[in-house]
PDB file of C-alpha atoms in Angstrom:
ATOM      1  CA  MET A   9       1.460   7.713   8.619  1.00  0.00           C
ATOM      2  CA  PRO A  10       0.832   4.983   5.983  1.00  0.00           C
ATOM      3  CA  LYS A  11       2.166   7.324   3.297  1.00  0.00           C
ATOM      4  CA  PHE A  12       5.461   7.855   5.110  1.00  0.00           C
ATOM      5  CA  VAL A  13       6.083   4.109   5.589  1.00  0.00           C
ATOM      6  CA  HIS A  14       5.760   3.460   1.879  1.00  0.00           C
ATOM      7  CA  ASP A  15       7.620   6.667   0.911  1.00  0.00           C
ATOM      8  CA  ASP A  16      10.573   5.769   3.125  1.00  0.00           C
ATOM      9  CA  PHE A  17      10.732   2.315   1.546  1.00  0.00           C
ATOM     10  CA  THR A  18      10.580   3.775  -1.980  1.00  0.00           C
ATOM     11  CA  LYS A  19      13.412   6.237  -1.376  1.00  0.00           C
ATOM     12  CA  ALA A  20      15.618   3.621   0.306  1.00  0.00           C
ATOM     13  CA  TYR A  21      14.830   1.098  -2.451  1.00  0.00           C
ATOM     14  CA  LEU A  22      15.650   3.457  -5.336  1.00  0.00           C
ATOM     15  CA  THR A  23      18.767   4.693  -3.553  1.00  0.00           C
ATOM     16  CA  GLU A  24      19.977   1.106  -3.175  1.00  0.00           C
ATOM     17  CA  ILE A  25      19.380  -0.154  -6.710  1.00  0.00           C
ATOM     18  CA  LEU A  26      20.353   3.020  -8.579  1.00  0.00           C
ATOM     19  CA  GLY A  27      23.519   3.180  -6.488  1.00  0.00           C
ATOM     20  CA  LEU A  28      24.812   0.416  -8.760  1.00  0.00           C
ATOM     21  CA  ILE A  29      24.980   2.787 -11.720  1.00  0.00           C
ATOM     22  CA  GLY A  30      25.395   6.278 -10.306  1.00  0.00           C
ATOM     23  CA  LYS A  31      25.170   8.771  -7.469  1.00  0.00           C
ATOM     24  CA  VAL A  32      21.806   9.003  -5.730  1.00  0.00           C
ATOM     25  CA  SER A  33      20.477  11.721  -3.419  1.00  0.00           C
ATOM     26  CA  ALA A  34      17.145  11.332  -1.639  1.00  0.00           C
ATOM     27  CA  GLY A  35      15.305  14.534  -0.748  1.00  0.00           C
ATOM     28  CA  HIS A  36      17.370  16.613  -3.197  1.00  0.00           C
ATOM     29  CA  PRO A  37      16.639  20.336  -2.593  1.00  0.00           C
ATOM     30  CA  ILE A  38      15.166  22.410  -5.435  1.00  0.00           C
ATOM     31  CA  ARG A  39      16.432  25.780  -4.266  1.00  0.00           C
ATOM     32  CA  ALA A  40      14.266  28.038  -6.387  1.00  0.00           C
ATOM     33  CA  GLU A  41      11.128  26.368  -5.066  1.00  0.00           C
ATOM     34  CA  SER A  42      12.194  25.477  -1.503  1.00  0.00           C
ATOM     35  CA  ARG A  43      11.070  21.927  -2.224  1.00  0.00           C
ATOM     36  CA  GLU A  44      12.660  18.517  -2.497  1.00  0.00           C
ATOM     37  CA  ALA A  45      12.690  15.860  -5.175  1.00  0.00           C
ATOM     38  CA  ASP A  46      12.133  12.272  -4.077  1.00  0.00           C
ATOM     39  CA  ILE A  47      15.316  11.130  -5.820  1.00  0.00           C
ATOM     40  CA  TRP A  48      18.065  12.971  -7.701  1.00  0.00           C
ATOM     41  CA  PHE A  49      20.114  10.575  -9.831  1.00  0.00           C
ATOM     42  CA  GLN A  50      23.476  11.187 -11.531  1.00  0.00           C
ATOM     43  CA  PRO A  51      24.820   8.284 -13.635  1.00  0.00           C
ATOM     44  CA  VAL A  52      28.483   7.293 -13.733  1.00  0.00           C
ATOM     45  CA  ALA A  53      30.327   6.407 -16.916  1.00  0.00           C
ATOM     46  CA  ASP A  54      31.567   2.899 -16.054  1.00  0.00           C
ATOM     47  CA  SER A  55      28.222   1.373 -15.091  1.00  0.00           C
ATOM     48  CA  ALA A  56      27.255  -0.561 -18.246  1.00  0.00           C
ATOM     49  CA  SER A  57      27.313  -4.028 -16.676  1.00  0.00           C
ATOM     50  CA  ASN A  58      25.366  -2.961 -13.583  1.00  0.00           C
ATOM     51  CA  ARG A  59      22.895  -1.038 -15.731  1.00  0.00           C
ATOM     52  CA  VAL A  60      21.962  -4.306 -17.436  1.00  0.00           C
ATOM     53  CA  LEU A  61      21.080  -5.755 -14.009  1.00  0.00           C
ATOM     54  CA  LEU A  62      18.406  -3.071 -13.567  1.00  0.00           C
ATOM     55  CA  GLY A  63      16.647  -3.883 -16.837  1.00  0.00           C
ATOM     56  CA  LEU A  64      14.195  -1.207 -17.953  1.00  0.00           C
ATOM     57  CA  LEU A  65      15.041   1.086 -15.026  1.00  0.00           C
ATOM     58  CA  GLY A  66      18.649   1.088 -16.192  1.00  0.00           C
ATOM     59  CA  GLN A  67      17.561   1.967 -19.712  1.00  0.00           C
ATOM     60  CA  LEU A  68      15.393   4.871 -18.535  1.00  0.00           C
ATOM     61  CA  THR A  69      18.155   6.585 -16.516  1.00  0.00           C
ATOM     62  CA  PRO A  70      21.051   7.288 -18.944  1.00  0.00           C
ATOM     63  CA  THR A  71      21.244  10.962 -17.884  1.00  0.00           C
ATOM     64  CA  GLU A  72      20.779  13.062 -14.758  1.00  0.00           C
ATOM     65  CA  CYS A  73      17.177  12.892 -13.653  1.00  0.00           C
ATOM     66  CA  LEU A  74      14.636  13.566 -10.968  1.00  0.00           C
ATOM     67  CA  ILE A  75      12.538  10.577  -9.951  1.00  0.00           C
ATOM     68  CA  GLU A  76       9.146  11.137  -8.309  1.00  0.00           C
ATOM     69  CA  ALA A  77       7.375   7.948  -7.169  1.00  0.00           C
ATOM     70  CA  PHE A  78       3.728   7.774  -6.079  1.00  0.00           C
ATOM     71  CA  ARG A  79       2.182   4.987  -4.010  1.00  0.00           C
ATOM     72  CA  ASN A  80      -1.314   6.113  -5.081  1.00  0.00           C
ATOM     73  CA  PRO A  81      -2.362   7.394  -8.519  1.00  0.00           C
ATOM     74  CA  ALA A  82      -1.016  10.913  -9.024  1.00  0.00           C
ATOM     75  CA  SER A  83      -3.385  13.886  -9.169  1.00  0.00           C
ATOM     76  CA  ARG A  84      -3.174  16.743 -11.646  1.00  0.00           C
ATOM     77  CA  SER A  85      -1.685  18.863  -8.873  1.00  0.00           C
ATOM     78  CA  ASP A  86       0.955  16.170  -8.244  1.00  0.00           C
ATOM     79  CA  VAL A  87       2.046  16.164 -11.878  1.00  0.00           C
ATOM     80  CA  ARG A  88       2.161  19.966 -12.030  1.00  0.00           C
ATOM     81  CA  SER A  89       4.288  19.985  -8.872  1.00  0.00           C
ATOM     82  CA  CYS A  90       6.715  17.485 -10.422  1.00  0.00           C
ATOM     83  CA  LEU A  91       6.974  19.555 -13.587  1.00  0.00           C
ATOM     84  CA  GLY A  92       7.593  22.663 -11.517  1.00  0.00           C
ATOM     85  CA  LYS A  93      10.533  20.987  -9.799  1.00  0.00           C
ATOM     86  CA  LEU A  94      11.996  19.890 -13.133  1.00  0.00           C
ATOM     87  CA  PHE A  95      11.677  23.286 -14.799  1.00  0.00           C
ATOM     88  CA  SER A  96      13.152  25.038 -11.751  1.00  0.00           C
ATOM     89  CA  LEU A  97      16.105  22.672 -11.803  1.00  0.00           C
ATOM     90  CA  CYS A  98      16.624  23.139 -15.558  1.00  0.00           C
ATOM     91  CA  THR A  99      16.620  26.918 -15.066  1.00  0.00           C
ATOM     92  CA  ALA A 100      19.201  26.606 -12.273  1.00  0.00           C
ATOM     93  CA  VAL A 101      21.452  24.457 -14.487  1.00  0.00           C
ATOM     94  CA  GLU A 102      21.204  26.968 -17.350  1.00  0.00           C
ATOM     95  CA  ARG A 103      21.974  29.916 -15.065  1.00  0.00           C
ATOM     96  CA  LYS A 104      25.017  28.147 -13.677  1.00  0.00           C
ATOM     97  CA  ALA A 105      26.278  27.486 -17.209  1.00  0.00           C
ATOM     98  CA  THR A 106      25.784  31.171 -18.058  1.00  0.00           C
ATOM     99  CA  ARG A 107      27.765  32.276 -14.990  1.00  0.00           C
ATOM    100  CA  GLU A 108      30.572  29.904 -15.929  1.00  0.00           C
ATOM    101  CA  LYS A 109      30.398  31.037 -19.571  1.00  0.00           C
ATOM    102  CA  ARG A 110      29.636  27.522 -20.799  1.00  0.00           C
ATOM    103  CA  ARG A 111      27.275  26.511 -23.550  1.00  0.00           C
ATOM    104  CA  ILE A 112      24.805  23.870 -22.523  1.00  0.00           C
ATOM    105  CA  GLN A 113      22.979  21.515 -24.858  1.00  0.00           C
ATOM    106  CA  GLU A 114      19.397  20.380 -24.410  1.00  0.00           C
ATOM    107  CA  ALA A 115      20.667  16.825 -23.920  1.00  0.00           C
ATOM    108  CA  ASP A 116      22.678  18.041 -20.900  1.00  0.00           C
ATOM    109  CA  LEU A 117      19.594  19.227 -19.022  1.00  0.00           C
ATOM    110  CA  PRO A 118      18.068  16.942 -16.391  1.00  0.00           C
ATOM    111  CA  CYS A 119      14.917  14.955 -17.113  1.00  0.00           C
ATOM    112  CA  LEU A 120      12.053  13.690 -14.967  1.00  0.00           C
ATOM    113  CA  LEU A 121      10.630  10.207 -14.334  1.00  0.00           C
ATOM    114  CA  ILE A 122       7.192  10.074 -12.709  1.00  0.00           C
ATOM    115  CA  LEU A 123       6.381   6.577 -11.411  1.00  0.00           C
ATOM    116  CA  VAL A 124       2.684   5.889 -10.788  1.00  0.00           C
ATOM    117  CA  PRO A 125       0.832   2.632  -9.977  1.00  0.00           C
ATOM    118  CA  SER A 126      -1.859   3.423 -12.554  1.00  0.00           C
ATOM    119  CA  ALA A 127      -3.119   6.261 -14.765  1.00  0.00           C
ATOM    120  CA  SER A 128      -6.170   6.486 -17.000  1.00  0.00           C
ATOM    121  CA  VAL A 129      -6.097   7.403 -20.673  1.00  0.00           C
ATOM    122  CA  ALA A 130      -8.005  10.604 -19.932  1.00  0.00           C
ATOM    123  CA  PHE A 131      -5.535  11.610 -17.224  1.00  0.00           C
ATOM    124  CA  ARG A 132      -2.526  11.072 -19.484  1.00  0.00           C
ATOM    125  CA  ARG A 133      -4.111  13.008 -22.331  1.00  0.00           C
ATOM    126  CA  ARG A 134      -4.685  16.044 -20.100  1.00  0.00           C
ATOM    127  CA  PHE A 135      -0.931  16.496 -19.970  1.00  0.00           C
ATOM    128  CA  GLY A 136      -0.178  15.383 -23.515  1.00  0.00           C
ATOM    129  CA  TYR A 137       1.520  12.113 -22.600  1.00  0.00           C
ATOM    130  CA  GLY A 138       1.859   9.767 -25.556  1.00  0.00           C
ATOM    131  CA  ARG A 139       3.930   6.810 -26.703  1.00  0.00           C
ATOM    132  CA  THR A 140       5.576   5.507 -29.838  1.00  0.00           C
ATOM    133  CA  GLU A 141       5.511   2.015 -31.297  1.00  0.00           C
ATOM    134  CA  ARG A 142       9.036   1.354 -30.073  1.00  0.00           C
ATOM    135  CA  ASP A 143       8.173   2.171 -26.449  1.00  0.00           C
ATOM    136  CA  VAL A 144       7.572  -0.549 -23.891  1.00  0.00           C
ATOM    137  CA  ALA A 145       3.947  -0.682 -22.745  1.00  0.00           C
ATOM    138  CA  GLY A 146       3.447   1.620 -19.758  1.00  0.00           C
ATOM    139  CA  ILE A 147       5.994   4.265 -20.845  1.00  0.00           C
ATOM    140  CA  TYR A 148       4.532   7.642 -21.843  1.00  0.00           C
ATOM    141  CA  TRP A 149       6.301  10.840 -22.873  1.00  0.00           C
ATOM    142  CA  MET A 150       5.396  14.495 -22.947  1.00  0.00           C
ATOM    143  CA  PRO A 151       6.571  16.471 -26.013  1.00  0.00           C
ATOM    144  CA  GLU A 152      10.369  16.381 -26.324  1.00  0.00           C
ATOM    145  CA  ASP A 153      11.272  19.746 -24.797  1.00  0.00           C
ATOM    146  CA  CYS A 154       9.279  18.967 -21.642  1.00  0.00           C
ATOM    147  CA  ARG A 155      11.961  16.355 -20.836  1.00  0.00           C
ATOM    148  CA  ASN A 156       9.826  13.988 -18.799  1.00  0.00           C
ATOM    149  CA  MET A 157       8.098  10.633 -18.943  1.00  0.00           C
ATOM    150  CA  MET A 158       5.407   8.860 -16.933  1.00  0.00           C
ATOM    151  CA  VAL A 159       5.892   5.183 -16.084  1.00  0.00           C
ATOM    152  CA  VAL A 160       2.541   3.489 -15.412  1.00  0.00           C
ATOM    153  CA  LEU A 161       3.683   0.508 -13.376  1.00  0.00           C
ATOM    154  CA  ASN A 162       0.639  -1.752 -13.716  1.00  0.00           C
ATOM    155  CA  GLN A 163       0.902  -1.573 -17.516  1.00  0.00           C
ATOM    156  CA  LEU A 164       4.521  -2.744 -17.742  1.00  0.00           C
ATOM    157  CA  PRO A 165       5.138  -6.194 -19.251  1.00  0.00           C
ATOM    158  CA  LYS A 166       5.528  -8.895 -16.581  1.00  0.00           C
ATOM    159  CA  THR A 167       9.173  -9.624 -17.448  1.00  0.00           C
ATOM    160  CA  GLN A 168      12.451  -9.742 -15.544  1.00  0.00           C
ATOM    161  CA  ASP A 169      13.423  -6.443 -17.193  1.00  0.00           C
ATOM    162  CA  THR A 170      10.584  -4.588 -15.460  1.00  0.00           C
ATOM    163  CA  MET A 171      10.721  -6.303 -12.055  1.00  0.00           C
ATOM    164  CA  TRP A 172      12.643  -3.539 -10.263  1.00  0.00           C
ATOM    165  CA  LEU A 173      10.085  -0.946 -11.361  1.00  0.00           C
ATOM    166  CA  ARG A 174       7.040  -3.114 -10.619  1.00  0.00           C
ATOM    167  CA  MET A 175       8.299  -3.609  -7.035  1.00  0.00           C
ATOM    168  CA  LEU A 176       7.250   0.029  -6.467  1.00  0.00           C
ATOM    169  CA  SER A 177       3.652  -0.533  -7.576  1.00  0.00           C
ATOM    170  CA  ARG A 178       0.877  -1.910  -5.383  1.00  0.00           C
ATOM    171  CA  GLY A 179      -1.605  -4.787  -5.218  1.00  0.00           C
ATOM    172  CA  ARG A 180      -1.183  -7.698  -7.620  1.00  0.00           C
ATOM    173  CA  THR A 181       1.491  -5.914  -9.664  1.00  0.00           C
ATOM    174  CA  GLN A 182       3.750  -5.490  -6.639  1.00  0.00           C
ATOM    175  CA  LYS A 183       2.946  -8.971  -5.326  1.00  0.00           C
ATOM    176  CA  GLN A 184       4.114 -10.643  -8.528  1.00  0.00           C
ATOM    177  CA  ALA A 185       7.287  -8.555  -8.612  1.00  0.00           C
ATOM    178  CA  ILE A 186       8.110  -9.549  -5.007  1.00  0.00           C
ATOM    179  CA  GLN A 187       7.632 -13.207  -5.904  1.00  0.00           C
ATOM    180  CA  GLU A 188       9.988 -12.786  -8.874  1.00  0.00           C
ATOM    181  CA  PHE A 189      12.533 -11.057  -6.660  1.00  0.00           C
ATOM    182  CA  MET A 190      12.479 -13.951  -4.195  1.00  0.00           C
ATOM    183  CA  GLN A 191      13.553 -16.278  -6.993  1.00  0.00           C
ATOM    184  CA  LEU A 192      16.788 -14.361  -7.671  1.00  0.00           C
ATOM    185  CA  ASP A 193      20.024 -16.269  -7.247  1.00  0.00           C
ATOM    186  CA  ALA A 194      21.788 -15.758  -3.914  1.00  0.00           C
ATOM    187  CA  SER A 195      24.772 -14.248  -5.749  1.00  0.00           C
ATOM    188  CA  HIS A 196      22.769 -11.311  -7.141  1.00  0.00           C
ATOM    189  CA  PRO A 197      24.416  -8.099  -5.869  1.00  0.00           C
ATOM    190  CA  LEU A 198      21.115  -6.540  -4.791  1.00  0.00           C
ATOM    191  CA  ARG A 199      19.439  -9.570  -3.268  1.00  0.00           C
ATOM    192  CA  GLY A 200      20.595  -9.143   0.329  1.00  0.00           C
ATOM    193  CA  ALA A 201      20.079  -5.388   0.597  1.00  0.00           C
ATOM    194  CA  ILE A 202      16.616  -5.393  -0.960  1.00  0.00           C
ATOM    195  CA  ALA A 203      15.528  -8.373   1.166  1.00  0.00           C
ATOM    196  CA  ASP A 204      16.482  -6.334   4.226  1.00  0.00           C
ATOM    197  CA  LEU A 205      14.429  -3.361   2.988  1.00  0.00           C
ATOM    198  CA  LEU A 206      11.416  -5.600   2.394  1.00  0.00           C
ATOM    199  CA  SER A 207      11.786  -7.039   5.888  1.00  0.00           C
ATOM    200  CA  ASP A 208      11.924  -3.540   7.349  1.00  0.00           C
ATOM    201  CA  LEU A 209       8.843  -2.510   5.384  1.00  0.00           C
ATOM    202  CA  SER A 210       6.924  -5.518   6.703  1.00  0.00           C
ATOM    203  CA  ALA A 211       8.005  -4.819  10.289  1.00  0.00           C
ATOM    204  CA  ASN A 212       7.101  -1.120  10.055  1.00  0.00           C
ATOM    205  CA  LEU A 213       3.662  -1.932   8.698  1.00  0.00           C
ATOM    206  CA  GLU A 214       3.058  -4.514  11.441  1.00  0.00           C
ATOM    207  CA  LYS A 215       3.708  -1.854  14.091  1.00  0.00           C
ATOM    208  CA  ARG A 216       0.733   0.150  12.885  1.00  0.00           C
ATOM    209  CA  ARG A 217      -2.596  -0.209  14.675  1.00  0.00           C
ATOM    210  CA  SER A 218      -4.744  -0.037  11.555  1.00  0.00           C
ATOM    211  CA  LEU A 219      -3.945  -1.475   8.151  1.00  0.00           C
ATOM    212  CA  THR A 220      -5.782  -1.466   4.863  1.00  0.00           C
ATOM    213  CA  ASP A 221      -6.693  -4.807   3.308  1.00  0.00           C
ATOM    214  CA  GLU A 222      -4.003  -4.197   0.707  1.00  0.00           C
ATOM    215  CA  GLU A 223      -1.353  -3.594   3.370  1.00  0.00           C
ATOM    216  CA  GLU A 224      -2.343  -6.757   5.244  1.00  0.00           C
ATOM    217  CA  ASP A 225      -1.927  -8.658   1.975  1.00  0.00           C
ATOM    218  CA  LEU A 226       1.432  -6.973   1.428  1.00  0.00           C
ATOM    219  CA  ILE A 227       2.649  -8.142   4.856  1.00  0.00           C
ATOM    220  CA  MET A 228       1.670 -11.693   3.938  1.00  0.00           C
ATOM    221  CA  ASN A 229       3.622 -11.368   0.699  1.00  0.00           C
ATOM    222  CA  LEU A 230       6.661  -9.998   2.497  1.00  0.00           C
ATOM    223  CA  SER A 231       6.741 -12.584   5.272  1.00  0.00           C
ATOM    224  CA  PRO A 232       8.263 -15.321   3.051  1.00  0.00           C
ATOM    225  CA  ALA A 233      11.049 -12.915   2.047  1.00  0.00           C
ATOM    226  CA  TYR A 234      11.831 -12.248   5.705  1.00  0.00           C
ATOM    227  CA  LEU A 235      11.825 -15.942   6.638  1.00  0.00           C
ATOM    228  CA  LYS A 236      14.022 -16.737   3.654  1.00  0.00           C
ATOM    229  CA  LYS A 237      16.537 -14.115   4.801  1.00  0.00           C
ATOM    230  CA  GLN A 238      16.583 -15.619   8.295  1.00  0.00           C
ATOM    231  CA  GLN A 239      17.348 -19.056   6.826  1.00  0.00           C
ATOM    232  CA  GLU A 240      20.258 -17.642   4.843  1.00  0.00           C
ATOM    233  CA  TRP A 241      21.676 -16.128   8.021  1.00  0.00           C
ATOM    234  CA  LYS A 242      21.381 -19.468   9.822  1.00  0.00           C
ATOM    235  CA  GLU A 243      23.389 -21.111   7.074  1.00  0.00           C
ATOM    236  CA  GLU A 244      26.261 -18.694   7.749  1.00  0.00           C
ATOM    237  CA  GLY A 245      26.786 -20.148  11.226  1.00  0.00           C
ATOM    238  CA  LYS A 246      24.508 -20.574  14.202  1.00  0.00           C
ATOM    239  CA  GLU A 247      26.031 -18.065  16.620  1.00  0.00           C
ATOM    240  CA  GLU A 248      26.601 -15.335  14.053  1.00  0.00           C
ATOM    241  CA  ALA A 249      23.133 -15.928  12.609  1.00  0.00           C
ATOM    242  CA  GLU A 250      21.473 -15.665  16.024  1.00  0.00           C
ATOM    243  CA  GLN A 251      23.195 -12.355  16.673  1.00  0.00           C
ATOM    244  CA  ARG A 252      22.231 -10.945  13.275  1.00  0.00           C
ATOM    245  CA  ILE A 253      18.626 -12.035  13.681  1.00  0.00           C
ATOM    246  CA  ALA A 254      18.552 -10.556  17.194  1.00  0.00           C
ATOM    247  CA  LYS A 255      19.950  -7.227  15.942  1.00  0.00           C
ATOM    248  CA  ASN A 256      17.372  -7.107  13.188  1.00  0.00           C
ATOM    249  CA  MET A 257      14.584  -7.792  15.700  1.00  0.00           C
ATOM    250  CA  LEU A 258      15.928  -5.091  18.034  1.00  0.00           C
ATOM    251  CA  GLN A 259      15.968  -2.578  15.197  1.00  0.00           C
ATOM    252  CA  ASN A 260      12.371  -3.494  14.442  1.00  0.00           C
ATOM    253  CA  GLY A 261      11.333  -2.776  18.038  1.00  0.00           C
ATOM    254  CA  LEU A 262      10.627  -6.294  19.305  1.00  0.00           C
ATOM    255  CA  ALA A 263      10.834  -7.000  23.029  1.00  0.00           C
ATOM    256  CA  ILE A 264      14.015  -8.568  24.448  1.00  0.00           C
ATOM    257  CA  GLU A 265      12.065 -11.510  25.888  1.00  0.00           C
ATOM    258  CA  VAL A 266      10.544 -12.270  22.481  1.00  0.00           C
ATOM    259  CA  ILE A 267      13.964 -12.120  20.838  1.00  0.00           C
ATOM    260  CA  ALA A 268      15.473 -14.429  23.457  1.00  0.00           C
ATOM    261  CA  GLU A 269      12.792 -17.041  22.845  1.00  0.00           C
ATOM    262  CA  ALA A 270      13.170 -16.791  19.058  1.00  0.00           C
ATOM    263  CA  THR A 271      16.979 -16.939  18.917  1.00  0.00           C
ATOM    264  CA  GLY A 272      18.046 -18.884  21.994  1.00  0.00           C
ATOM    265  CA  LEU A 273      20.345 -16.051  23.109  1.00  0.00           C
ATOM    266  CA  SER A 274      20.412 -15.017  26.758  1.00  0.00           C
ATOM    267  CA  ILE A 275      18.752 -11.764  27.819  1.00  0.00           C
ATOM    268  CA  GLU A 276      22.178 -10.449  28.872  1.00  0.00           C
ATOM    269  CA  ALA A 277      23.590 -11.162  25.401  1.00  0.00           C
ATOM    270  CA  ILE A 278      20.675  -9.374  23.738  1.00  0.00           C
ATOM    271  CA  GLN A 279      21.072  -6.386  26.064  1.00  0.00           C
ATOM    272  CA  GLN A 280      24.731  -6.226  25.035  1.00  0.00           C
ATOM    273  CA  LEU A 281      23.704  -6.198  21.363  1.00  0.00           C
ATOM    274  CA  GLN A 282      21.199  -3.468  22.154  1.00  0.00           C
ATOM    275  CA  THR A 283      23.982  -1.393  23.670  1.00  0.00           C
ATOM    276  CA  GLU A 284      26.135  -1.890  20.576  1.00  0.00           C
ATOM    277  CA  LEU A 285      23.335  -0.642  18.340  1.00  0.00           C
ATOM    278  CA  LYS A 286      22.914   2.629  20.268  1.00  0.00           C
TER     279      LYS A 286
END
């Protein structure tokens, strides 16, 4: 269960932020393998300004790509599975071009981004991952024709450019990224949507009967983001804010009596909102 909570957040998070610069499909089927990729991303041409907003993530996704994100360090089997998905997809693209009598260039083939919270030197060397002097710390590539890179999230520089990627890490790396996110200006186009996702993640973790120490710490880190979002809603107008807070609490499974006490709404009003949400 813990894995699914974090996986759902990761897919929703990447779908939201990459939606600024292209078309995103979560659970994209790899037909030849009867498997799914975490994220299938297709950029759009007129996304230059939004791409800048995503910093390093925007720079790493100029072409169609699979994105596989791991909450825990990836195993050798995990990496081989990711590569299998990529090579199957490349083969499918080439076959389609052949059927349509089109020539396809290497640059037109999809690539793969593997996001991991950490990875040892020995692990990276097993697969031939290396980096050049011009690469940002934490970015490793396989040889060119393998068309994939590994992003080691805890090695990325602690800058605004890497914040969106570091939000998918864990422990101190993720904590710092969340704190940086909370300092974004209210006008940022992703601020509201990502705050909602963080609130949902916190609520879903709190529903669980057993939590790791790291997850308990994560909930504590997320709580300020949730409270800050509530305050923003209150500033929009008391009645509207109360209804929005109540709906959010209903969606997170809180009892009607608890919601009534927290918002000041009547039980009948909350029941009406519950009906609207069904």
